[in-house]
mmCIF file of C-alpha atoms in Angstrom:
data_model
loop_
_atom_site.group_PDB
_atom_site.id
_atom_site.type_symbol
_atom_site.label_atom_id
_atom_site.label_comp_id
_atom_site.label_asym_id
_atom_site.label_seq_id
_atom_site.Cartn_x
_atom_site.Cartn_y
_atom_site.Cartn_z
ATOM 1 C CA MET A 1 -28.675 17.994 31.884
ATOM 2 C CA VAL A 2 -29.193 20.832 29.212
ATOM 3 C CA GLU A 3 -31.181 19.235 26.493
ATOM 4 C CA VAL A 4 -30.959 21.452 23.108
ATOM 5 C CA LYS A 5 -34.109 21.793 20.890
ATOM 6 C CA GLN A 6 -34.756 23.017 18.088
ATOM 7 C CA CYS A 7 -37.284 25.983 17.264
ATOM 8 C CA ARG A 8 -40.740 23.866 16.692
ATOM 9 C CA GLU A 9 -42.328 26.212 15.504
ATOM 10 C CA TRP A 10 -39.417 27.534 12.687
ATOM 11 C CA GLN A 11 -39.315 24.104 11.630
ATOM 12 C CA GLN A 12 -43.268 24.046 11.250
ATOM 13 C CA GLN A 13 -43.040 26.981 8.912
ATOM 14 C CA HIS A 14 -40.183 26.270 7.078
ATOM 15 C CA GLY A 15 -40.832 22.530 6.805
ATOM 16 C CA SER A 16 -37.904 21.136 8.621
ATOM 17 C CA SER A 17 -37.549 17.541 8.678
ATOM 18 C CA ARG A 18 -34.786 17.310 10.957
ATOM 19 C CA ALA A 19 -35.009 15.435 14.380
ATOM 20 C CA ALA A 20 -36.405 17.479 17.258
ATOM 21 C CA SER A 21 -33.636 17.261 19.886
ATOM 22 C CA HIS A 22 -30.392 16.800 19.866
ATOM 23 C CA ALA A 23 -27.979 16.440 22.860
ATOM 24 C CA PRO A 24 -24.452 16.787 22.083
ATOM 25 C CA SER A 25 -21.583 14.944 23.685
ATOM 26 C CA PRO A 26 -19.117 16.715 25.652
ATOM 27 C CA ASN A 27 -16.398 15.359 24.240
ATOM 28 C CA SER A 28 -17.412 15.861 20.360
ATOM 29 C CA PRO A 29 -17.206 19.542 19.639
ATOM 30 C CA ASP A 30 -17.919 20.073 16.040
ATOM 31 C CA LEU A 31 -18.271 23.683 13.983
ATOM 32 C CA LYS A 32 -17.800 21.570 10.486
ATOM 33 C CA HIS A 33 -21.208 20.657 10.191
ATOM 34 C CA PRO A 34 -23.643 23.842 9.442
ATOM 35 C CA GLU A 35 -26.965 21.760 10.801
ATOM 36 C CA LYS A 36 -25.484 22.515 14.077
ATOM 37 C CA ASN A 37 -26.268 26.071 16.046
ATOM 38 C CA PHE A 38 -25.208 24.540 19.437
ATOM 39 C CA TRP A 39 -22.159 22.741 20.081
ATOM 40 C CA SER A 40 -20.647 21.109 23.156
ATOM 41 C CA ARG A 41 -16.890 21.331 23.928
ATOM 42 C CA HIS A 42 -13.867 21.778 26.611
ATOM 43 C CA TRP A 43 -13.612 25.686 27.283
ATOM 44 C CA PRO A 44 -10.294 26.887 28.873
ATOM 45 C CA PRO A 45 -8.634 26.731 30.873
ATOM 46 C CA GLY A 46 -7.253 23.816 32.079
ATOM 47 C CA PRO A 47 -7.958 21.302 35.108
ATOM 48 C CA PHE A 48 -6.074 22.951 37.527
ATOM 49 C CA ILE A 49 -7.558 26.561 37.530
ATOM 50 C CA SER A 50 -11.349 25.095 36.370
ATOM 51 C CA SER A 51 -12.957 22.541 38.084
ATOM 52 C CA ASN A 52 -15.194 21.853 35.230
ATOM 53 C CA SER A 53 -14.569 23.301 31.370
ATOM 54 C CA ASN A 54 -17.496 21.754 30.214
ATOM 55 C CA VAL A 55 -19.473 24.176 28.290
ATOM 56 C CA ILE A 56 -22.252 24.088 25.884
ATOM 57 C CA ALA A 57 -22.482 27.322 23.326
ATOM 58 C CA LEU A 58 -25.548 29.167 22.318
ATOM 59 C CA LEU A 59 -25.252 30.474 18.745
ATOM 60 C CA ASP A 60 -28.160 32.007 17.619
ATOM 61 C CA ALA A 61 -30.978 34.440 18.949
ATOM 62 C CA ILE A 62 -33.448 32.067 20.200
ATOM 63 C CA SER A 63 -31.209 29.955 22.608
ATOM 64 C CA PHE A 64 -29.167 32.616 23.975
ATOM 65 C CA PRO A 65 -31.823 34.902 25.414
ATOM 66 C CA ILE A 66 -31.611 32.100 28.342
ATOM 67 C CA LEU A 67 -28.499 33.267 29.743
ATOM 68 C CA PHE A 68 -30.214 36.257 30.881
ATOM 69 C CA ASP A 69 -33.566 34.143 32.320
ATOM 70 C CA THR A 70 -32.160 34.019 36.169
ATOM 71 C CA SER A 71 -34.790 31.682 37.109
ATOM 72 C CA LYS A 72 -33.380 29.230 35.314
ATOM 73 C CA VAL A 73 -30.019 29.836 34.817
ATOM 74 C CA GLN A 74 -27.252 31.203 37.912
ATOM 75 C CA LYS A 75 -24.937 34.021 37.504
ATOM 76 C CA LEU A 76 -22.546 33.037 40.562
ATOM 77 C CA ASN A 77 -19.052 32.733 39.822
ATOM 78 C CA VAL A 78 -19.413 32.819 36.242
ATOM 79 C CA LEU A 79 -18.361 36.383 34.776
ATOM 80 C CA ASP A 80 -14.905 35.086 33.133
ATOM 81 C CA GLY A 81 -16.083 31.702 32.037
ATOM 82 C CA SER A 82 -15.874 28.220 33.841
ATOM 83 C CA TYR A 83 -13.066 30.039 36.379
ATOM 84 C CA MET A 84 -13.046 32.567 39.029
ATOM 85 C CA PRO A 85 -9.743 34.301 39.611
ATOM 86 C CA SER A 86 -8.560 34.754 43.298
ATOM 87 C CA THR A 87 -10.624 37.023 45.571
ATOM 88 C CA ALA A 88 -7.179 38.335 46.203
ATOM 89 C CA TYR A 89 -7.224 40.207 43.365
ATOM 90 C CA PHE A 90 -10.683 42.140 44.987
ATOM 91 C CA GLY A 91 -9.070 42.480 48.079
ATOM 92 C CA GLY A 92 -10.815 39.365 49.600
ATOM 93 C CA TYR A 93 -14.168 40.221 48.167
ATOM 94 C CA ARG A 94 -16.475 38.747 45.867
ATOM 95 C CA VAL A 95 -17.170 41.763 43.575
ATOM 96 C CA CYS A 96 -20.413 42.543 42.304
ATOM 97 C CA ALA A 97 -19.858 41.112 39.292
ATOM 98 C CA PHE A 98 -19.172 37.724 40.316
ATOM 99 C CA LEU A 99 -22.708 37.577 42.709
ATOM 100 C CA ASP A 100 -25.553 35.633 41.466
ATOM 101 C CA PRO A 101 -28.803 38.367 41.189
ATOM 102 C CA SER A 102 -30.548 36.581 44.183
ATOM 103 C CA GLU A 103 -27.733 37.399 46.877
ATOM 104 C CA PRO A 104 -28.630 40.270 48.816
ATOM 105 C CA LYS A 105 -25.268 42.111 48.417
ATOM 106 C CA HIS A 106 -26.000 42.268 44.393
ATOM 107 C CA ALA A 107 -28.835 44.495 44.927
ATOM 108 C CA ARG A 108 -27.600 46.755 47.426
ATOM 109 C CA LEU A 109 -24.196 47.172 45.202
ATOM 110 C CA LYS A 110 -26.104 48.014 42.016
ATOM 111 C CA ARG A 111 -28.049 50.509 43.590
ATOM 112 C CA LEU A 112 -25.275 52.385 44.606
ATOM 113 C CA PHE A 113 -23.331 52.360 41.321
ATOM 114 C CA PHE A 114 -26.450 53.182 39.563
ATOM 115 C CA SER A 115 -26.995 56.103 42.140
ATOM 116 C CA ILE A 116 -23.212 57.228 41.438
ATOM 117 C CA LEU A 117 -23.472 57.182 37.383
ATOM 118 C CA ALA A 118 -26.869 58.696 38.036
ATOM 119 C CA SER A 119 -25.547 61.439 40.297
ATOM 120 C CA ARG A 120 -22.515 62.622 37.176
ATOM 121 C CA HIS A 121 -24.616 62.196 34.611
ATOM 122 C CA ASP A 122 -24.138 66.038 33.737
ATOM 123 C CA LYS A 123 -20.541 65.147 33.753
ATOM 124 C CA PHE A 124 -20.295 62.428 31.118
ATOM 125 C CA ILE A 125 -20.626 64.338 27.908
ATOM 126 C CA PRO A 126 -18.312 67.782 28.838
ATOM 127 C CA LEU A 127 -15.572 65.350 30.403
ATOM 128 C CA PHE A 128 -15.778 63.016 27.711
ATOM 129 C CA ARG A 129 -15.491 65.645 24.805
ATOM 130 C CA SER A 130 -12.640 67.574 27.235
ATOM 131 C CA CYS A 131 -10.500 64.271 27.252
ATOM 132 C CA LEU A 132 -10.821 63.572 23.673
ATOM 133 C CA SER A 133 -9.290 66.878 22.679
ATOM 134 C CA GLU A 134 -6.306 65.944 24.959
ATOM 135 C CA LEU A 135 -6.225 62.525 22.798
ATOM 136 C CA PHE A 136 -6.120 63.990 19.330
ATOM 137 C CA ILE A 137 -3.849 66.899 20.765
ATOM 138 C CA ASN A 138 -1.503 64.083 21.884
ATOM 139 C CA ILE A 139 -1.571 62.129 18.483
ATOM 140 C CA GLU A 140 -1.283 64.881 16.377
ATOM 141 C CA ASP A 141 1.967 66.224 18.424
ATOM 142 C CA GLN A 142 3.145 62.802 18.157
ATOM 143 C CA VAL A 143 3.126 62.808 14.144
ATOM 144 C CA SER A 144 4.210 66.183 14.210
ATOM 145 C CA ASP A 145 7.701 64.958 16.312
ATOM 146 C CA LYS A 146 7.646 61.311 15.034
ATOM 147 C CA GLY A 147 5.979 61.088 11.892
ATOM 148 C CA LYS A 148 3.816 58.252 13.189
ATOM 149 C CA SER A 149 1.673 57.856 16.781
ATOM 150 C CA TYR A 150 0.497 54.784 18.394
ATOM 151 C CA PHE A 151 -3.437 55.079 18.965
ATOM 152 C CA ASN A 152 -3.989 52.310 21.483
ATOM 153 C CA THR A 153 -1.418 53.612 24.100
ATOM 154 C CA LEU A 154 -2.843 57.046 23.856
ATOM 155 C CA SER A 155 -6.434 55.710 23.913
ATOM 156 C CA ASP A 156 -5.503 53.937 27.116
ATOM 157 C CA SER A 157 -4.059 57.116 28.909
ATOM 158 C CA MET A 158 -7.425 58.682 27.763
ATOM 159 C CA SER A 159 -9.746 56.293 29.257
ATOM 160 C CA PHE A 160 -7.987 55.937 32.457
ATOM 161 C CA ASP A 161 -8.237 59.808 32.623
ATOM 162 C CA PHE A 162 -11.771 59.744 32.027
ATOM 163 C CA VAL A 163 -12.787 57.058 33.966
ATOM 164 C CA PHE A 164 -10.935 58.473 37.168
ATOM 165 C CA ARG A 165 -11.959 62.060 36.727
ATOM 166 C CA LEU A 166 -15.766 60.571 36.481
ATOM 167 C CA PHE A 167 -15.542 58.938 39.698
ATOM 168 C CA CYS A 168 -13.236 60.953 41.712
ATOM 169 C CA ASP A 169 -13.417 64.673 40.220
ATOM 170 C CA GLN A 170 -9.901 64.664 40.119
ATOM 171 C CA ASN A 171 -6.911 64.455 37.525
ATOM 172 C CA PRO A 172 -4.817 61.129 38.360
ATOM 173 C CA LEU A 173 -1.757 63.365 37.704
ATOM 174 C CA ASP A 174 -2.306 65.009 40.778
ATOM 175 C CA THR A 175 -2.443 61.378 42.844
ATOM 176 C CA SER A 176 0.077 59.427 43.645
ATOM 177 C CA ILE A 177 -0.322 57.053 40.327
ATOM 178 C CA GLY A 178 0.401 59.593 38.296
ATOM 179 C CA SER A 179 0.557 58.602 34.392
ATOM 180 C CA LYS A 180 0.594 54.947 35.881
ATOM 181 C CA GLY A 181 -2.912 54.407 36.066
ATOM 182 C CA PRO A 182 -3.084 52.292 32.540
ATOM 183 C CA THR A 183 -0.241 50.601 32.883
ATOM 184 C CA LEU A 184 -1.457 49.164 36.919
ATOM 185 C CA PHE A 185 -5.057 48.619 35.557
ATOM 186 C CA ASP A 186 -3.303 46.706 32.299
ATOM 187 C CA LYS A 187 -1.348 44.266 35.266
ATOM 188 C CA TRP A 188 -4.103 43.838 37.049
ATOM 189 C CA LEU A 189 -6.635 42.732 34.238
ATOM 190 C CA PHE A 190 -3.633 40.439 32.395
ATOM 191 C CA PHE A 191 -3.489 38.447 35.819
ATOM 192 C CA GLN A 192 -7.300 37.972 36.078
ATOM 193 C CA LEU A 193 -7.727 36.944 32.831
ATOM 194 C CA ALA A 194 -4.620 34.905 31.830
ATOM 195 C CA PRO A 195 -6.382 31.752 31.804
ATOM 196 C CA LEU A 196 -8.613 32.950 28.651
ATOM 197 C CA THR A 197 -5.799 34.918 27.231
ATOM 198 C CA THR A 198 -3.885 33.608 23.442
ATOM 199 C CA LEU A 199 -0.324 34.953 22.681
ATOM 200 C CA GLY A 200 -0.759 34.353 18.937
ATOM 201 C CA LEU A 201 2.266 32.324 18.926
ATOM 202 C CA PRO A 202 3.411 29.788 16.119
ATOM 203 C CA LYS A 203 1.438 26.848 16.639
ATOM 204 C CA PHE A 204 4.311 24.953 17.561
ATOM 205 C CA PHE A 205 4.543 27.109 20.953
ATOM 206 C CA ASN A 206 0.715 26.226 21.650
ATOM 207 C CA PHE A 207 1.729 23.860 24.700
ATOM 208 C CA LEU A 208 3.907 26.868 25.867
ATOM 209 C CA GLU A 209 0.761 28.983 26.112
ATOM 210 C CA ASP A 210 -1.119 26.372 27.725
ATOM 211 C CA LEU A 211 1.615 25.190 30.122
ATOM 212 C CA LEU A 212 1.868 28.667 31.171
ATOM 213 C CA LEU A 213 -1.338 30.467 31.127
ATOM 214 C CA HIS A 214 -4.352 27.798 30.838
ATOM 215 C CA SER A 215 -2.832 25.084 33.444
ATOM 216 C CA ILE A 216 -1.876 27.021 36.427
ATOM 217 C CA PRO A 217 -3.374 29.983 37.964
ATOM 218 C CA LEU A 218 -0.734 32.805 38.142
ATOM 219 C CA PRO A 219 -0.209 34.449 41.744
ATOM 220 C CA PRO A 220 -2.122 37.530 42.805
ATOM 221 C CA PHE A 221 1.002 38.701 44.824
ATOM 222 C CA LEU A 222 2.911 39.707 41.490
ATOM 223 C CA VAL A 223 0.305 42.279 41.225
ATOM 224 C CA LYS A 224 -1.036 43.383 44.897
ATOM 225 C CA SER A 225 1.462 46.329 45.140
ATOM 226 C CA SER A 226 0.158 47.408 41.424
ATOM 227 C CA TYR A 227 -3.847 47.204 42.734
ATOM 228 C CA LYS A 228 -3.137 48.728 46.245
ATOM 229 C CA LYS A 229 -1.946 52.124 44.452
ATOM 230 C CA LEU A 230 -5.138 51.971 42.443
ATOM 231 C CA TYR A 231 -7.306 51.172 45.705
ATOM 232 C CA ASN A 232 -5.499 53.738 47.904
ATOM 233 C CA ALA A 233 -5.769 56.516 44.789
ATOM 234 C CA PHE A 234 -9.496 55.577 44.361
ATOM 235 C CA TYR A 235 -9.924 55.670 48.405
ATOM 236 C CA ALA A 236 -8.464 59.050 48.737
ATOM 237 C CA SER A 237 -10.948 60.797 46.280
ATOM 238 C CA MET A 238 -14.722 59.268 46.950
ATOM 239 C CA SER A 239 -15.306 59.629 50.588
ATOM 240 C CA SER A 240 -18.660 60.899 50.036
ATOM 241 C CA ILE A 241 -19.325 57.882 47.938
ATOM 242 C CA PHE A 242 -18.381 55.671 51.019
ATOM 243 C CA ASP A 243 -20.690 57.518 53.070
ATOM 244 C CA GLU A 244 -23.643 56.863 50.740
ATOM 245 C CA ALA A 245 -22.014 53.274 50.452
ATOM 246 C CA GLN A 246 -22.611 53.002 54.520
ATOM 247 C CA GLN A 247 -26.130 54.141 54.643
ATOM 248 C CA CYS A 248 -26.761 51.077 52.064
ATOM 249 C CA GLY A 249 -24.974 48.510 54.177
ATOM 250 C CA ILE A 250 -21.536 47.902 52.860
ATOM 251 C CA LYS A 251 -18.403 48.897 54.217
ATOM 252 C CA ARG A 252 -16.346 51.751 53.275
ATOM 253 C CA ASN A 253 -13.371 49.151 51.655
ATOM 254 C CA GLU A 254 -15.732 46.918 50.325
ATOM 255 C CA ALA A 255 -17.323 49.454 48.129
ATOM 256 C CA CYS A 256 -13.969 50.840 47.064
ATOM 257 C CA HIS A 257 -13.099 47.443 45.709
ATOM 258 C CA ASN A 258 -16.336 47.069 43.960
ATOM 259 C CA LEU A 259 -15.738 50.813 42.691
ATOM 260 C CA VAL A 260 -11.823 49.761 41.895
ATOM 261 C CA PHE A 261 -13.320 46.650 39.900
ATOM 262 C CA MET A 262 -16.183 48.768 37.951
ATOM 263 C CA ALA A 263 -13.615 51.549 37.226
ATOM 264 C CA GLY A 264 -10.900 49.238 35.841
ATOM 265 C CA PHE A 265 -12.414 45.908 34.604
ATOM 266 C CA ASN A 266 -16.181 47.179 33.156
ATOM 267 C CA ALA A 267 -15.163 50.571 32.228
ATOM 268 C CA TYR A 268 -11.818 51.034 31.659
ATOM 269 C CA GLY A 269 -11.375 47.779 30.257
ATOM 270 C CA GLY A 270 -14.261 48.083 27.880
ATOM 271 C CA MET A 271 -12.861 51.181 26.705
ATOM 272 C CA LYS A 272 -9.395 49.568 25.789
ATOM 273 C CA ILE A 273 -11.049 47.562 23.526
ATOM 274 C CA LEU A 274 -14.006 49.030 22.065
ATOM 275 C CA PHE A 275 -12.031 52.649 20.801
ATOM 276 C CA PRO A 276 -9.174 51.256 19.086
ATOM 277 C CA ALA A 277 -12.158 48.867 17.538
ATOM 278 C CA LEU A 278 -14.288 52.018 16.520
ATOM 279 C CA ILE A 279 -11.216 53.909 15.156
ATOM 280 C CA LYS A 280 -10.162 50.562 13.235
ATOM 281 C CA TRP A 281 -13.358 49.902 11.014
ATOM 282 C CA VAL A 282 -14.278 53.187 10.850
ATOM 283 C CA GLY A 283 -11.161 54.010 8.924
ATOM 284 C CA LEU A 284 -11.491 51.163 6.718
ATOM 285 C CA ALA A 285 -14.927 51.956 6.024
ATOM 286 C CA GLY A 286 -13.470 54.355 3.489
ATOM 287 C CA GLU A 287 -13.846 58.144 2.528
ATOM 288 C CA LYS A 288 -17.679 58.214 1.798
ATOM 289 C CA LEU A 289 -18.817 56.830 5.271
ATOM 290 C CA HIS A 290 -16.463 59.234 6.519
ATOM 291 C CA ARG A 291 -17.884 62.068 4.837
ATOM 292 C CA GLN A 292 -21.458 60.905 5.775
ATOM 293 C CA LEU A 293 -20.661 60.778 9.669
ATOM 294 C CA CYS A 294 -19.431 64.425 9.202
ATOM 295 C CA ASP A 295 -22.593 65.874 7.503
ATOM 296 C CA GLU A 296 -24.590 64.106 9.956
ATOM 297 C CA ILE A 297 -22.886 64.844 13.155
ATOM 298 C CA ARG A 298 -22.100 68.471 11.886
ATOM 299 C CA THR A 299 -25.759 69.128 10.826
ATOM 300 C CA ILE A 300 -27.393 67.694 13.736
ATOM 301 C CA VAL A 301 -24.880 69.554 16.549
ATOM 302 C CA ARG A 302 -25.447 72.962 14.621
ATOM 303 C CA ALA A 303 -29.417 72.321 14.924
ATOM 304 C CA GLU A 304 -29.585 71.038 18.828
ATOM 305 C CA GLY A 305 -26.559 73.687 19.531
ATOM 306 C CA GLY A 306 -24.192 71.659 20.853
ATOM 307 C CA VAL A 307 -23.466 67.849 21.748
ATOM 308 C CA ILE A 308 -25.849 66.578 24.031
ATOM 309 C CA LEU A 309 -27.763 63.328 24.667
ATOM 310 C CA SER A 310 -30.694 64.665 22.562
ATOM 311 C CA ALA A 311 -28.385 65.618 19.568
ATOM 312 C CA LEU A 312 -26.883 62.319 19.911
ATOM 313 C CA ASP A 313 -30.492 60.190 19.757
ATOM 314 C CA LYS A 314 -30.988 61.701 16.140
ATOM 315 C CA MET A 315 -27.243 60.967 14.968
ATOM 316 C CA THR A 316 -29.298 58.027 12.885
ATOM 317 C CA LEU A 317 -26.339 56.846 11.241
ATOM 318 C CA THR A 318 -23.587 57.564 13.476
ATOM 319 C CA LYS A 319 -25.576 54.903 16.160
ATOM 320 C CA SER A 320 -25.798 52.588 13.311
ATOM 321 C CA VAL A 321 -21.748 52.735 12.505
ATOM 322 C CA VAL A 322 -21.005 52.068 16.617
ATOM 323 C CA TYR A 323 -23.626 49.176 17.009
ATOM 324 C CA GLU A 324 -21.874 47.616 13.870
ATOM 325 C CA VAL A 325 -18.935 48.150 15.567
ATOM 326 C CA LEU A 326 -19.951 46.284 18.337
ATOM 327 C CA ARG A 327 -21.287 43.389 16.722
ATOM 328 C CA ILE A 328 -18.411 42.877 14.634
ATOM 329 C CA GLU A 329 -15.848 43.207 17.472
ATOM 330 C CA PRO A 330 -17.615 43.625 21.195
ATOM 331 C CA PRO A 331 -15.697 44.040 23.533
ATOM 332 C CA VAL A 332 -17.094 41.443 25.808
ATOM 333 C CA PRO A 333 -17.752 38.248 23.165
ATOM 334 C CA PHE A 334 -19.063 35.806 25.508
ATOM 335 C CA GLN A 335 -21.919 35.420 27.848
ATOM 336 C CA TYR A 336 -21.873 32.692 30.511
ATOM 337 C CA GLY A 337 -24.329 30.708 33.230
ATOM 338 C CA LYS A 338 -24.376 27.507 34.718
ATOM 339 C CA ALA A 339 -27.974 25.868 34.386
ATOM 340 C CA LYS A 340 -29.715 25.388 37.627
ATOM 341 C CA GLU A 341 -31.674 22.637 37.046
ATOM 342 C CA ASN A 342 -32.220 19.953 34.217
ATOM 343 C CA LEU A 343 -33.997 22.221 31.112
ATOM 344 C CA VAL A 344 -34.471 22.541 27.269
ATOM 345 C CA VAL A 345 -33.173 25.287 25.385
ATOM 346 C CA ASN A 346 -34.512 26.178 21.960
ATOM 347 C CA SER A 347 -32.642 27.027 18.733
ATOM 348 C CA HIS A 348 -33.219 27.888 14.987
ATOM 349 C CA ASP A 349 -32.737 24.456 12.427
ATOM 350 C CA ALA A 350 -29.344 26.036 11.647
ATOM 351 C CA SER A 351 -29.352 23.653 8.330
ATOM 352 C CA LYS A 352 -32.087 25.868 6.769
ATOM 353 C CA ILE A 353 -30.267 29.274 7.240
ATOM 354 C CA LYS A 354 -26.883 29.160 5.452
ATOM 355 C CA ASN A 355 -25.448 32.615 5.721
ATOM 356 C CA LEU A 356 -26.712 33.788 9.010
ATOM 357 C CA ILE A 357 -23.857 34.443 11.735
ATOM 358 C CA PHE A 358 -24.499 35.212 15.388
ATOM 359 C CA ILE A 359 -21.745 37.443 16.963
ATOM 360 C CA PRO A 360 -20.931 37.136 19.733
ATOM 361 C CA TYR A 361 -20.697 33.333 20.697
ATOM 362 C CA HIS A 362 -22.976 32.703 23.963
ATOM 363 C CA PHE A 363 -22.124 30.202 26.054
ATOM 364 C CA LEU A 364 -24.434 28.258 28.513
ATOM 365 C CA ARG A 365 -22.456 26.212 31.252
ATOM 366 C CA LEU A 366 -23.615 22.495 32.292
ATOM 367 C CA ILE A 367 -24.439 21.536 35.586
#
């Protein structure tokens, strides 16, 4: 059971006369009432994929931090919400993202990940700048040849190229997957996330979407060959990392499956959403902001002697723009957790806050 209470301190300060608690019914989701900053509802996918689709959505800054309190909330198999994709997508393993922090293997895998990233800290900026240069050259070439360019496709190729070269120290074009990496990852990601996907069909055809995507899990064997190509390419290029994994008590093949997930789902999957969103919102902001960004970036880079971390840290406007894009259109819009026991969740009294919107929504699953 999860009981949701309004923050009493906030009530006392603002003189709210509302009841101190509210336990919404799972069968009565309602966003029409502005005084509700939490609500209970059924969350996709359907019963043949999810064993329990009841969730409580936490919508404000007081309530949602409980999703990160692992003494009260369990993170076991909740990365994608009320269901977990088949482990056949990950070589038969529950990869780190689906482990609860209380599981011993979770700490070992995270230690391995951070060690890998730390060992490559001096490559991030130079490699990313190189990949970005290639991206904009390709955009300009397409515009010259065809009069237009589709940013998302080129951005996906750049993102995969950056991730693969960062982890494998090799150009993907020199491996067995060639230029097919983004397509292979896209297929693999779609099959996992199909139960949460909407195709934007007309309302009349929504039942088809629910039937095909939200009711029956797509069979993993349809993307087995695609995943195998990715796995083989990563495995062939990361022998030193697997030596380190064995020292941490992790099998080489299990480490590779986890690294493919981190590279494909966490890194490439996040960039696939972030970069188009960043370009879109900066573009819509207008010429004045473009000029301000150019002035700030060029001035600081010139003063710092190049694009380095200390220079990035001084770009106040640039960081603000990136954070705002992440707020408006986050690559990961939902956080999930399962309540370990009966607990109380505090929240604001939303009836007194008329113009406050918290994005993204944060979801806490019922027991």
